């Protein structure tokens, strides 16, 4: 059997809306929004450069129904480049671009092969003796095990299963087309090209079961390098799997503890050194940063009261480190040191901190805030209210801290 290589990608999510800097930096947000397309173009470049035998895309080429044909035309243009280089592409639909979700279409270029949503199909590459088995999603929510109905392997060939699945579940991802590693093993394939989970993972090596991760991070939950995998096959077996990085914008989280910080200049110096350490190394990518200030310290109330101004200071530091490092959000998750009521002295009777703490514990307050949060949440664009940003308890605590800071409570 000939030696060959192929690229395995998944979860391109072309057309996905950008979530993060849109309101504050529209020009930068626009650059982030094109990163997904640029990443796919880079993948096509690499596939042609490496002279791979074929490209696999394991679902979610598109993020949602097209608003117009521009996203479909872009994809067709890029895969046409593969076709002109004699690199066929094989793809399935996942939960985001299922047949019932993305109903618009354009004629696929020659050399691009999709899989039916009605039943599993097999595409064969006779010259390589490769059989690719797969099935698309008919609808967004596929609850049945698709893998158990995949066809038997072609004897003496290299068999690949192309499947969009959550396996037996992964944190942060909805369960679709669930199955177990044993289900996959029983098909006796040589390689399972999976999609749906946005982190790169080699789940199994016997047989090879691989998630390439998504091609481009889309929000702060998708940090770190993103790309696809280059798979080498020799003598009918996988000999090497290499994760290739294609993202054109990257998300990062950095946390700074304020416990030992006494004043704002000291804090900014600590932030700068922490960012340099965490984001070391030359890189021409756009970078979006979420900075979290944590810990217990006397600066707590000052940080709450001055958060907007401090965010601008941090952004300036970001530009000193990297011209395209942008602050996605400054999170103040600090706490003030415990104070004894005796230390407050004669003012204890009107201690603002104590008074607001008592108000915050009132059930009626919690109910009103919860109702407001629900009302606001229904009006926000999809993806804005993520990671507890509209958690009622957190909002009450933050409002209390801000009120204390404005009233002059606390040190700093």
PDB file of N, CA and C in Angstrom, residues 67-163:
ATOM      1  N   UNK A  67     -26.725  34.189   5.437  1.00  0.00           N
ATOM      2  CA  UNK A  67     -27.486  35.423   5.244  1.00  0.00           C
ATOM      3  C   UNK A  67     -27.507  35.796   3.761  1.00  0.00           C
ATOM      4  N   UNK A  68     -26.410  35.465   3.079  1.00  0.00           N
ATOM      5  CA  UNK A  68     -26.334  35.648   1.630  1.00  0.00           C
ATOM      6  C   UNK A  68     -25.390  34.577   1.096  1.00  0.00           C
ATOM      7  N   UNK A  69     -25.060  34.659  -0.173  1.00  0.00           N
ATOM      8  CA  UNK A  69     -24.243  33.601  -0.778  1.00  0.00           C
ATOM      9  C   UNK A  69     -22.742  33.830  -0.621  1.00  0.00           C
ATOM     10  N   UNK A  70     -22.326  34.927   0.002  1.00  0.00           N
ATOM     11  CA  UNK A  70     -20.896  35.250   0.051  1.00  0.00           C
ATOM     12  C   UNK A  70     -20.089  34.175   0.768  1.00  0.00           C
ATOM     13  N   UNK A  71     -20.638  33.617   1.850  1.00  0.00           N
ATOM     14  CA  UNK A  71     -19.875  32.614   2.597  1.00  0.00           C
ATOM     15  C   UNK A  71     -19.767  31.320   1.800  1.00  0.00           C
ATOM     16  N   UNK A  72     -20.836  30.958   1.088  1.00  0.00           N
ATOM     17  CA  UNK A  72     -20.786  29.775   0.238  1.00  0.00           C
ATOM     18  C   UNK A  72     -19.844  29.960  -0.935  1.00  0.00           C
ATOM     19  N   UNK A  73     -19.827  31.159  -1.509  1.00  0.00           N
ATOM     20  CA  UNK A  73     -18.911  31.445  -2.613  1.00  0.00           C
ATOM     21  C   UNK A  73     -17.463  31.385  -2.149  1.00  0.00           C
ATOM     22  N   UNK A  74     -17.212  31.879  -0.934  1.00  0.00           N
ATOM     23  CA  UNK A  74     -15.848  31.809  -0.397  1.00  0.00           C
ATOM     24  C   UNK A  74     -15.398  30.360  -0.259  1.00  0.00           C
ATOM     25  N   UNK A  75     -16.240  29.529   0.349  1.00  0.00           N
ATOM     26  CA  UNK A  75     -15.862  28.126   0.537  1.00  0.00           C
ATOM     27  C   UNK A  75     -15.636  27.442  -0.810  1.00  0.00           C
ATOM     28  N   UNK A  76     -16.530  27.684  -1.757  1.00  0.00           N
ATOM     29  CA  UNK A  76     -16.375  27.077  -3.079  1.00  0.00           C
ATOM     30  C   UNK A  76     -15.075  27.512  -3.760  1.00  0.00           C
ATOM     31  N   UNK A  77     -14.735  28.778  -3.599  1.00  0.00           N
ATOM     32  CA  UNK A  77     -13.496  29.269  -4.209  1.00  0.00           C
ATOM     33  C   UNK A  77     -12.279  28.554  -3.636  1.00  0.00           C
ATOM     34  N   UNK A  78     -12.278  28.381  -2.310  1.00  0.00           N
ATOM     35  CA  UNK A  78     -11.117  27.756  -1.668  1.00  0.00           C
ATOM     36  C   UNK A  78     -11.010  26.273  -2.014  1.00  0.00           C
ATOM     37  N   UNK A  79     -12.128  25.545  -1.977  1.00  0.00           N
ATOM     38  CA  UNK A  79     -12.041  24.118  -2.309  1.00  0.00           C
ATOM     39  C   UNK A  79     -11.796  23.914  -3.803  1.00  0.00           C
ATOM     40  N   UNK A  80     -12.122  24.923  -4.619  1.00  0.00           N
ATOM     41  CA  UNK A  80     -11.773  24.842  -6.037  1.00  0.00           C
ATOM     42  C   UNK A  80     -10.259  24.882  -6.214  1.00  0.00           C
ATOM     43  N   UNK A  81      -9.584  25.597  -5.331  1.00  0.00           N
ATOM     44  CA  UNK A  81      -8.112  25.590  -5.377  1.00  0.00           C
ATOM     45  C   UNK A  81      -7.583  24.190  -5.092  1.00  0.00           C
ATOM     46  N   UNK A  82      -8.228  23.493  -4.147  1.00  0.00           N
ATOM     47  CA  UNK A  82      -7.832  22.108  -3.885  1.00  0.00           C
ATOM     48  C   UNK A  82      -8.061  21.244  -5.123  1.00  0.00           C
ATOM     49  N   UNK A  83      -9.221  21.421  -5.745  1.00  0.00           N
ATOM     50  CA  UNK A  83      -9.556  20.604  -6.915  1.00  0.00           C
ATOM     51  C   UNK A  83      -8.552  20.815  -8.042  1.00  0.00           C
ATOM     52  N   UNK A  84      -8.142  22.076  -8.248  1.00  0.00           N
ATOM     53  CA  UNK A  84      -7.168  22.351  -9.311  1.00  0.00           C
ATOM     54  C   UNK A  84      -5.814  21.725  -9.014  1.00  0.00           C
ATOM     55  N   UNK A  85      -5.543  21.476  -7.719  1.00  0.00           N
ATOM     56  CA  UNK A  85      -4.287  20.825  -7.329  1.00  0.00           C
ATOM     57  C   UNK A  85      -4.456  19.314  -7.208  1.00  0.00           C
ATOM     58  N   UNK A  86      -5.589  18.797  -7.683  1.00  0.00           N
ATOM     59  CA  UNK A  86      -5.888  17.358  -7.626  1.00  0.00           C
ATOM     60  C   UNK A  86      -5.930  16.833  -6.191  1.00  0.00           C
ATOM     61  N   UNK A  87      -6.490  17.647  -5.284  1.00  0.00           N
ATOM     62  CA  UNK A  87      -6.679  17.239  -3.889  1.00  0.00           C
ATOM     63  C   UNK A  87      -8.181  17.169  -3.626  1.00  0.00           C
ATOM     64  N   UNK A  88      -8.774  15.987  -3.603  1.00  0.00           N
ATOM     65  CA  UNK A  88     -10.212  15.886  -3.322  1.00  0.00           C
ATOM     66  C   UNK A  88     -10.521  16.209  -1.859  1.00  0.00           C
ATOM     67  N   UNK A  89     -11.722  16.690  -1.620  1.00  0.00           N
ATOM     68  CA  UNK A  89     -12.176  16.993  -0.260  1.00  0.00           C
ATOM     69  C   UNK A  89     -13.442  16.198   0.028  1.00  0.00           C
ATOM     70  N   UNK A  90     -13.524  15.664   1.238  1.00  0.00           N
ATOM     71  CA  UNK A  90     -14.676  14.872   1.672  1.00  0.00           C
ATOM     72  C   UNK A  90     -15.228  15.512   2.938  1.00  0.00           C
ATOM     73  N   UNK A  91     -16.529  15.760   2.962  1.00  0.00           N
ATOM     74  CA  UNK A  91     -17.090  16.465   4.109  1.00  0.00           C
ATOM     75  C   UNK A  91     -18.464  15.937   4.483  1.00  0.00           C
ATOM     76  N   UNK A  92     -18.757  16.051   5.774  1.00  0.00           N
ATOM     77  CA  UNK A  92     -20.086  15.746   6.295  1.00  0.00           C
ATOM     78  C   UNK A  92     -20.656  17.003   6.928  1.00  0.00           C
ATOM     79  N   UNK A  93     -21.967  16.999   7.137  1.00  0.00           N
ATOM     80  CA  UNK A  93     -22.634  18.093   7.831  1.00  0.00           C
ATOM     81  C   UNK A  93     -22.779  17.734   9.306  1.00  0.00           C
ATOM     82  N   UNK A  94     -22.613  18.744  10.175  1.00  0.00           N
ATOM     83  CA  UNK A  94     -22.773  18.538  11.603  1.00  0.00           C
ATOM     84  C   UNK A  94     -24.018  19.219  12.126  1.00  0.00           C
ATOM     85  N   UNK A  95     -24.059  19.490  13.425  1.00  0.00           N
ATOM     86  CA  UNK A  95     -25.256  20.089  14.007  1.00  0.00           C
ATOM     87  C   UNK A  95     -25.465  21.537  13.569  1.00  0.00           C
ATOM     88  N   UNK A  96     -24.391  22.263  13.266  1.00  0.00           N
ATOM     89  CA  UNK A  96     -24.538  23.665  12.860  1.00  0.00           C
ATOM     90  C   UNK A  96     -24.916  23.827  11.394  1.00  0.00           C
ATOM     91  N   UNK A  97     -24.509  22.875  10.559  1.00  0.00           N
ATOM     92  CA  UNK A  97     -24.835  23.007   9.135  1.00  0.00           C
ATOM     93  C   UNK A  97     -25.611  21.798   8.617  1.00  0.00           C
ATOM     94  N   UNK A  98     -26.440  21.227   9.498  1.00  0.00           N
ATOM     95  CA  UNK A  98     -27.293  20.102   9.100  1.00  0.00           C
ATOM     96  C   UNK A  98     -28.186  20.498   7.926  1.00  0.00           C
ATOM     97  N   UNK A  99     -28.722  19.486   7.232  1.00  0.00           N
ATOM     98  CA  UNK A  99     -29.550  19.753   6.051  1.00  0.00           C
ATOM     99  C   UNK A  99     -30.729  20.666   6.364  1.00  0.00           C
ATOM    100  N   UNK A 100     -31.302  20.531   7.565  1.00  0.00           N
ATOM    101  CA  UNK A 100     -32.466  21.341   7.916  1.00  0.00           C
ATOM    102  C   UNK A 100     -32.077  22.740   8.388  1.00  0.00           C
ATOM    103  N   UNK A 101     -30.785  22.966   8.633  1.00  0.00           N
ATOM    104  CA  UNK A 101     -30.319  24.264   9.136  1.00  0.00           C
ATOM    105  C   UNK A 101     -29.819  25.132   7.989  1.00  0.00           C
ATOM    106  N   UNK A 102     -28.852  24.624   7.240  1.00  0.00           N
ATOM    107  CA  UNK A 102     -28.331  25.349   6.079  1.00  0.00           C
ATOM    108  C   UNK A 102     -29.040  24.817   4.836  1.00  0.00           C
ATOM    109  N   UNK A 103     -30.067  25.526   4.425  1.00  0.00           N
ATOM    110  CA  UNK A 103     -30.891  25.051   3.306  1.00  0.00           C
ATOM    111  C   UNK A 103     -30.436  25.627   1.972  1.00  0.00           C
ATOM    112  N   UNK A 104     -29.694  26.746   2.024  1.00  0.00           N
ATOM    113  CA  UNK A 104     -29.177  27.316   0.786  1.00  0.00           C
ATOM    114  C   UNK A 104     -27.939  26.538   0.355  1.00  0.00           C
ATOM    115  N   UNK A 105     -27.674  26.537  -0.926  1.00  0.00           N
ATOM    116  CA  UNK A 105     -26.494  25.821  -1.407  1.00  0.00           C
ATOM    117  C   UNK A 105     -26.071  26.356  -2.761  1.00  0.00           C
ATOM    118  N   UNK A 106     -24.841  26.037  -3.111  1.00  0.00           N
ATOM    119  CA  UNK A 106     -24.301  26.324  -4.430  1.00  0.00           C
ATOM    120  C   UNK A 106     -23.770  25.014  -4.997  1.00  0.00           C
ATOM    121  N   UNK A 107     -23.708  24.880  -6.303  1.00  0.00           N
ATOM    122  CA  UNK A 107     -23.147  23.646  -6.865  1.00  0.00           C
ATOM    123  C   UNK A 107     -21.725  23.423  -6.358  1.00  0.00           C
ATOM    124  N   UNK A 108     -21.457  22.233  -5.859  1.00  0.00           N
ATOM    125  CA  UNK A 108     -20.128  21.927  -5.326  1.00  0.00           C
ATOM    126  C   UNK A 108     -19.133  21.777  -6.463  1.00  0.00           C
ATOM    127  N   UNK A 109     -17.917  22.288  -6.283  1.00  0.00           N
ATOM    128  CA  UNK A 109     -16.893  22.110  -7.310  1.00  0.00           C
ATOM    129  C   UNK A 109     -16.561  20.632  -7.490  1.00  0.00           C
ATOM    130  N   UNK A 110     -16.056  20.299  -8.648  1.00  0.00           N
ATOM    131  CA  UNK A 110     -15.611  18.940  -8.902  1.00  0.00           C
ATOM    132  C   UNK A 110     -14.499  18.592  -7.919  1.00  0.00           C
ATOM    133  N   UNK A 111     -14.567  17.405  -7.359  1.00  0.00           N
ATOM    134  CA  UNK A 111     -13.560  16.990  -6.394  1.00  0.00           C
ATOM    135  C   UNK A 111     -13.981  17.181  -4.956  1.00  0.00           C
ATOM    136  N   UNK A 112     -15.175  17.770  -4.742  1.00  0.00           N
ATOM    137  CA  UNK A 112     -15.707  17.933  -3.389  1.00  0.00           C
ATOM    138  C   UNK A 112     -16.845  16.939  -3.211  1.00  0.00           C
ATOM    139  N   UNK A 113     -16.725  16.089  -2.212  1.00  0.00           N
ATOM    140  CA  UNK A 113     -17.669  14.988  -2.037  1.00  0.00           C
ATOM    141  C   UNK A 113     -18.359  15.089  -0.674  1.00  0.00           C
ATOM    142  N   UNK A 114     -19.671  15.211  -0.689  1.00  0.00           N
ATOM    143  CA  UNK A 114     -20.445  15.199   0.541  1.00  0.00           C
ATOM    144  C   UNK A 114     -21.009  13.816   0.807  1.00  0.00           C
ATOM    145  N   UNK A 115     -21.563  13.649   2.011  1.00  0.00           N
ATOM    146  CA  UNK A 115     -22.153  12.367   2.409  1.00  0.00           C
ATOM    147  C   UNK A 115     -23.631  12.565   2.702  1.00  0.00           C
ATOM    148  N   UNK A 116     -24.418  11.574   2.371  1.00  0.00           N
ATOM    149  CA  UNK A 116     -25.861  11.623   2.568  1.00  0.00           C
ATOM    150  C   UNK A 116     -26.206  11.736   4.051  1.00  0.00           C
ATOM    151  N   UNK A 117     -27.349  12.377   4.324  1.00  0.00           N
ATOM    152  CA  UNK A 117     -27.867  12.429   5.690  1.00  0.00           C
ATOM    153  C   UNK A 117     -28.865  11.305   5.950  1.00  0.00           C
ATOM    154  N   UNK A 118     -29.255  10.581   4.907  1.00  0.00           N
ATOM    155  CA  UNK A 118     -30.250   9.519   5.067  1.00  0.00           C
ATOM    156  C   UNK A 118     -29.639   8.230   5.608  1.00  0.00           C
ATOM    157  N   UNK A 119     -28.431   7.918   5.176  1.00  0.00           N
ATOM    158  CA  UNK A 119     -27.766   6.696   5.631  1.00  0.00           C
ATOM    159  C   UNK A 119     -26.268   6.828   5.380  1.00  0.00           C
ATOM    160  N   UNK A 120     -25.450   6.005   6.038  1.00  0.00           N
ATOM    161  CA  UNK A 120     -24.001   6.077   5.811  1.00  0.00           C
ATOM    162  C   UNK A 120     -23.650   5.728   4.366  1.00  0.00           C
ATOM    163  N   UNK A 121     -22.596   6.373   3.874  1.00  0.00           N
ATOM    164  CA  UNK A 121     -22.102   6.121   2.530  1.00  0.00           C
ATOM    165  C   UNK A 121     -20.602   5.849   2.577  1.00  0.00           C
ATOM    166  N   UNK A 122     -20.082   5.322   1.479  1.00  0.00           N
ATOM    167  CA  UNK A 122     -18.651   5.071   1.361  1.00  0.00           C
ATOM    168  C   UNK A 122     -18.134   5.663   0.057  1.00  0.00           C
ATOM    169  N   UNK A 123     -17.070   6.461   0.169  1.00  0.00           N
ATOM    170  CA  UNK A 123     -16.348   6.950  -1.006  1.00  0.00           C
ATOM    171  C   UNK A 123     -15.010   6.222  -1.059  1.00  0.00           C
ATOM    172  N   UNK A 124     -14.646   5.757  -2.242  1.00  0.00           N
ATOM    173  CA  UNK A 124     -13.423   4.964  -2.394  1.00  0.00           C
ATOM    174  C   UNK A 124     -12.404   5.685  -3.272  1.00  0.00           C
ATOM    175  N   UNK A 125     -11.148   5.619  -2.835  1.00  0.00           N
ATOM    176  CA  UNK A 125     -10.026   6.094  -3.637  1.00  0.00           C
ATOM    177  C   UNK A 125      -9.249   4.852  -4.065  1.00  0.00           C
ATOM    178  N   UNK A 126      -9.557   4.366  -5.245  1.00  0.00           N
ATOM    179  CA  UNK A 126      -9.031   3.071  -5.682  1.00  0.00           C
ATOM    180  C   UNK A 126      -7.511   3.042  -5.771  1.00  0.00           C
ATOM    181  N   UNK A 127      -6.901   4.143  -6.232  1.00  0.00           N
ATOM    182  CA  UNK A 127      -5.455   4.130  -6.414  1.00  0.00           C
ATOM    183  C   UNK A 127      -4.704   4.019  -5.091  1.00  0.00           C
ATOM    184  N   UNK A 128      -5.311   4.542  -4.014  1.00  0.00           N
ATOM    185  CA  UNK A 128      -4.683   4.469  -2.688  1.00  0.00           C
ATOM    186  C   UNK A 128      -5.218   3.312  -1.854  1.00  0.00           C
ATOM    187  N   UNK A 129      -6.293   2.698  -2.319  1.00  0.00           N
ATOM    188  CA  UNK A 129      -6.995   1.686  -1.534  1.00  0.00           C
ATOM    189  C   UNK A 129      -7.424   2.268  -0.182  1.00  0.00           C
ATOM    190  N   UNK A 130      -8.121   3.396  -0.289  1.00  0.00           N
ATOM    191  CA  UNK A 130      -8.670   4.088   0.880  1.00  0.00           C
ATOM    192  C   UNK A 130     -10.187   4.122   0.751  1.00  0.00           C
ATOM    193  N   UNK A 131     -10.886   3.753   1.821  1.00  0.00           N
ATOM    194  CA  UNK A 131     -12.347   3.828   1.876  1.00  0.00           C
ATOM    195  C   UNK A 131     -12.739   4.795   2.984  1.00  0.00           C
ATOM    196  N   UNK A 132     -13.534   5.808   2.634  1.00  0.00           N
ATOM    197  CA  UNK A 132     -13.969   6.820   3.598  1.00  0.00           C
ATOM    198  C   UNK A 132     -15.466   6.646   3.812  1.00  0.00           C
ATOM    199  N   UNK A 133     -15.848   6.327   5.040  1.00  0.00           N
ATOM    200  CA  UNK A 133     -17.244   6.071   5.395  1.00  0.00           C
ATOM    201  C   UNK A 133     -17.769   7.260   6.206  1.00  0.00           C
ATOM    202  N   UNK A 134     -18.972   7.713   5.910  1.00  0.00           N
ATOM    203  CA  UNK A 134     -19.497   8.848   6.656  1.00  0.00           C
ATOM    204  C   UNK A 134     -20.985   9.046   6.477  1.00  0.00           C
ATOM    205  N   UNK A 135     -21.551   9.902   7.336  1.00  0.00           N
ATOM    206  CA  UNK A 135     -22.962  10.279   7.247  1.00  0.00           C
ATOM    207  C   UNK A 135     -23.132  11.680   7.791  1.00  0.00           C
ATOM    208  N   UNK A 136     -23.908  12.494   7.086  1.00  0.00           N
ATOM    209  CA  UNK A 136     -24.198  13.852   7.520  1.00  0.00           C
ATOM    210  C   UNK A 136     -25.359  13.879   8.502  1.00  0.00           C
ATOM    211  N   UNK A 137     -25.502  15.007   9.204  1.00  0.00           N
ATOM    212  CA  UNK A 137     -26.649  15.226  10.082  1.00  0.00           C
ATOM    213  C   UNK A 137     -27.841  15.695   9.246  1.00  0.00           C
ATOM    214  N   UNK A 138     -29.014  15.066   9.413  1.00  0.00           N
ATOM    215  CA  UNK A 138     -30.206  15.584   8.739  1.00  0.00           C
ATOM    216  C   UNK A 138     -30.779  16.794   9.473  1.00  0.00           C
ATOM    217  N   UNK A 139     -30.640  16.797  10.794  1.00  0.00           N
ATOM    218  CA  UNK A 139     -31.176  17.858  11.641  1.00  0.00           C
ATOM    219  C   UNK A 139     -30.115  18.287  12.647  1.00  0.00           C
ATOM    220  N   UNK A 140     -30.382  19.421  13.309  1.00  0.00           N
ATOM    221  CA  UNK A 140     -29.427  19.930  14.288  1.00  0.00           C
ATOM    222  C   UNK A 140     -29.226  18.959  15.448  1.00  0.00           C
ATOM    223  N   UNK A 141     -30.298  18.418  15.982  1.00  0.00           N
ATOM    224  CA  UNK A 141     -30.206  17.551  17.165  1.00  0.00           C
ATOM    225  C   UNK A 141     -30.328  16.092  16.757  1.00  0.00           C
ATOM    226  N   UNK A 142     -29.199  15.421  16.617  1.00  0.00           N
ATOM    227  CA  UNK A 142     -29.180  13.991  16.302  1.00  0.00           C
ATOM    228  C   UNK A 142     -28.875  13.243  17.593  1.00  0.00           C
ATOM    229  N   UNK A 143     -29.877  12.529  18.108  1.00  0.00           N
ATOM    230  CA  UNK A 143     -29.712  11.852  19.385  1.00  0.00           C
ATOM    231  C   UNK A 143     -29.333  10.396  19.280  1.00  0.00           C
ATOM    232  N   UNK A 144     -29.407   9.833  18.067  1.00  0.00           N
ATOM    233  CA  UNK A 144     -29.109   8.405  17.931  1.00  0.00           C
ATOM    234  C   UNK A 144     -27.633   8.173  17.614  1.00  0.00           C
ATOM    235  N   UNK A 145     -27.212   6.953  17.868  1.00  0.00           N
ATOM    236  CA  UNK A 145     -25.842   6.522  17.596  1.00  0.00           C
ATOM    237  C   UNK A 145     -25.707   6.228  16.098  1.00  0.00           C
ATOM    238  N   UNK A 146     -25.021   7.095  15.374  1.00  0.00           N
ATOM    239  CA  UNK A 146     -24.836   6.893  13.937  1.00  0.00           C
ATOM    240  C   UNK A 146     -23.764   5.850  13.641  1.00  0.00           C
ATOM    241  N   UNK A 147     -22.756   5.786  14.495  1.00  0.00           N
ATOM    242  CA  UNK A 147     -21.582   4.957  14.213  1.00  0.00           C
ATOM    243  C   UNK A 147     -21.923   3.481  14.067  1.00  0.00           C
ATOM    244  N   UNK A 148     -22.903   3.006  14.836  1.00  0.00           N
ATOM    245  CA  UNK A 148     -23.173   1.563  14.824  1.00  0.00           C
ATOM    246  C   UNK A 148     -23.732   1.090  13.484  1.00  0.00           C
ATOM    247  N   UNK A 149     -24.195   2.024  12.655  1.00  0.00           N
ATOM    248  CA  UNK A 149     -24.729   1.642  11.345  1.00  0.00           C
ATOM    249  C   UNK A 149     -23.741   1.890  10.206  1.00  0.00           C
ATOM    250  N   UNK A 150     -22.523   2.322  10.540  1.00  0.00           N
ATOM    251  CA  UNK A 150     -21.535   2.527   9.487  1.00  0.00           C
ATOM    252  C   UNK A 150     -21.189   1.178   8.858  1.00  0.00           C
ATOM    253  N   UNK A 151     -20.858   1.163   7.567  1.00  0.00           N
ATOM    254  CA  UNK A 151     -20.637  -0.109   6.863  1.00  0.00           C
ATOM    255  C   UNK A 151     -19.379  -0.843   7.319  1.00  0.00           C
ATOM    256  N   UNK A 152     -19.327  -2.111   6.988  1.00  0.00           N
ATOM    257  CA  UNK A 152     -18.139  -2.908   7.289  1.00  0.00           C
ATOM    258  C   UNK A 152     -16.941  -2.354   6.521  1.00  0.00           C
ATOM    259  N   UNK A 153     -15.741  -2.551   7.046  1.00  0.00           N
ATOM    260  CA  UNK A 153     -14.547  -2.046   6.363  1.00  0.00           C
ATOM    261  C   UNK A 153     -14.275  -2.793   5.066  1.00  0.00           C
ATOM    262  N   UNK A 154     -13.605  -2.111   4.159  1.00  0.00           N
ATOM    263  CA  UNK A 154     -13.144  -2.747   2.928  1.00  0.00           C
ATOM    264  C   UNK A 154     -11.906  -3.584   3.262  1.00  0.00           C
ATOM    265  N   UNK A 155     -11.943  -4.879   3.063  1.00  0.00           N
ATOM    266  CA  UNK A 155     -10.799  -5.734   3.423  1.00  0.00           C
ATOM    267  C   UNK A 155      -9.529  -5.330   2.670  1.00  0.00           C
ATOM    268  N   UNK A 156      -8.440  -5.201   3.429  1.00  0.00           N
ATOM    269  CA  UNK A 156      -7.154  -4.883   2.829  1.00  0.00           C
ATOM    270  C   UNK A 156      -6.972  -3.423   2.465  1.00  0.00           C
ATOM    271  N   UNK A 157      -7.966  -2.584   2.758  1.00  0.00           N
ATOM    272  CA  UNK A 157      -7.881  -1.154   2.471  1.00  0.00           C
ATOM    273  C   UNK A 157      -7.670  -0.385   3.776  1.00  0.00           C
ATOM    274  N   UNK A 158      -7.276   0.894   3.624  1.00  0.00           N
ATOM    275  CA  UNK A 158      -7.202   1.793   4.771  1.00  0.00           C
ATOM    276  C   UNK A 158      -8.582   2.420   4.924  1.00  0.00           C
ATOM    277  N   UNK A 159      -9.250   2.138   6.047  1.00  0.00           N
ATOM    278  CA  UNK A 159     -10.634   2.559   6.260  1.00  0.00           C
ATOM    279  C   UNK A 159     -10.707   3.726   7.239  1.00  0.00           C
ATOM    280  N   UNK A 160     -11.452   4.735   6.841  1.00  0.00           N
ATOM    281  CA  UNK A 160     -11.614   5.944   7.650  1.00  0.00           C
ATOM    282  C   UNK A 160     -13.094   6.147   7.946  1.00  0.00           C
ATOM    283  N   UNK A 161     -13.412   6.457   9.206  1.00  0.00           N
ATOM    284  CA  UNK A 161     -14.764   6.837   9.585  1.00  0.00           C
ATOM    285  C   UNK A 161     -14.828   8.340   9.798  1.00  0.00           C
ATOM    286  N   UNK A 162     -15.702   9.016   9.087  1.00  0.00           N
ATOM    287  CA  UNK A 162     -15.886  10.467   9.193  1.00  0.00           C
ATOM    288  C   UNK A 162     -17.177  10.699   9.966  1.00  0.00           C
ATOM    289  N   UNK A 163     -17.069  11.297  11.160  1.00  0.00           N
ATOM    290  CA  UNK A 163     -18.221  11.334  12.073  1.00  0.00           C
ATOM    291  C   UNK A 163     -18.209  12.600  12.917  1.00  0.00           C
TER     292      UNK A 163
END
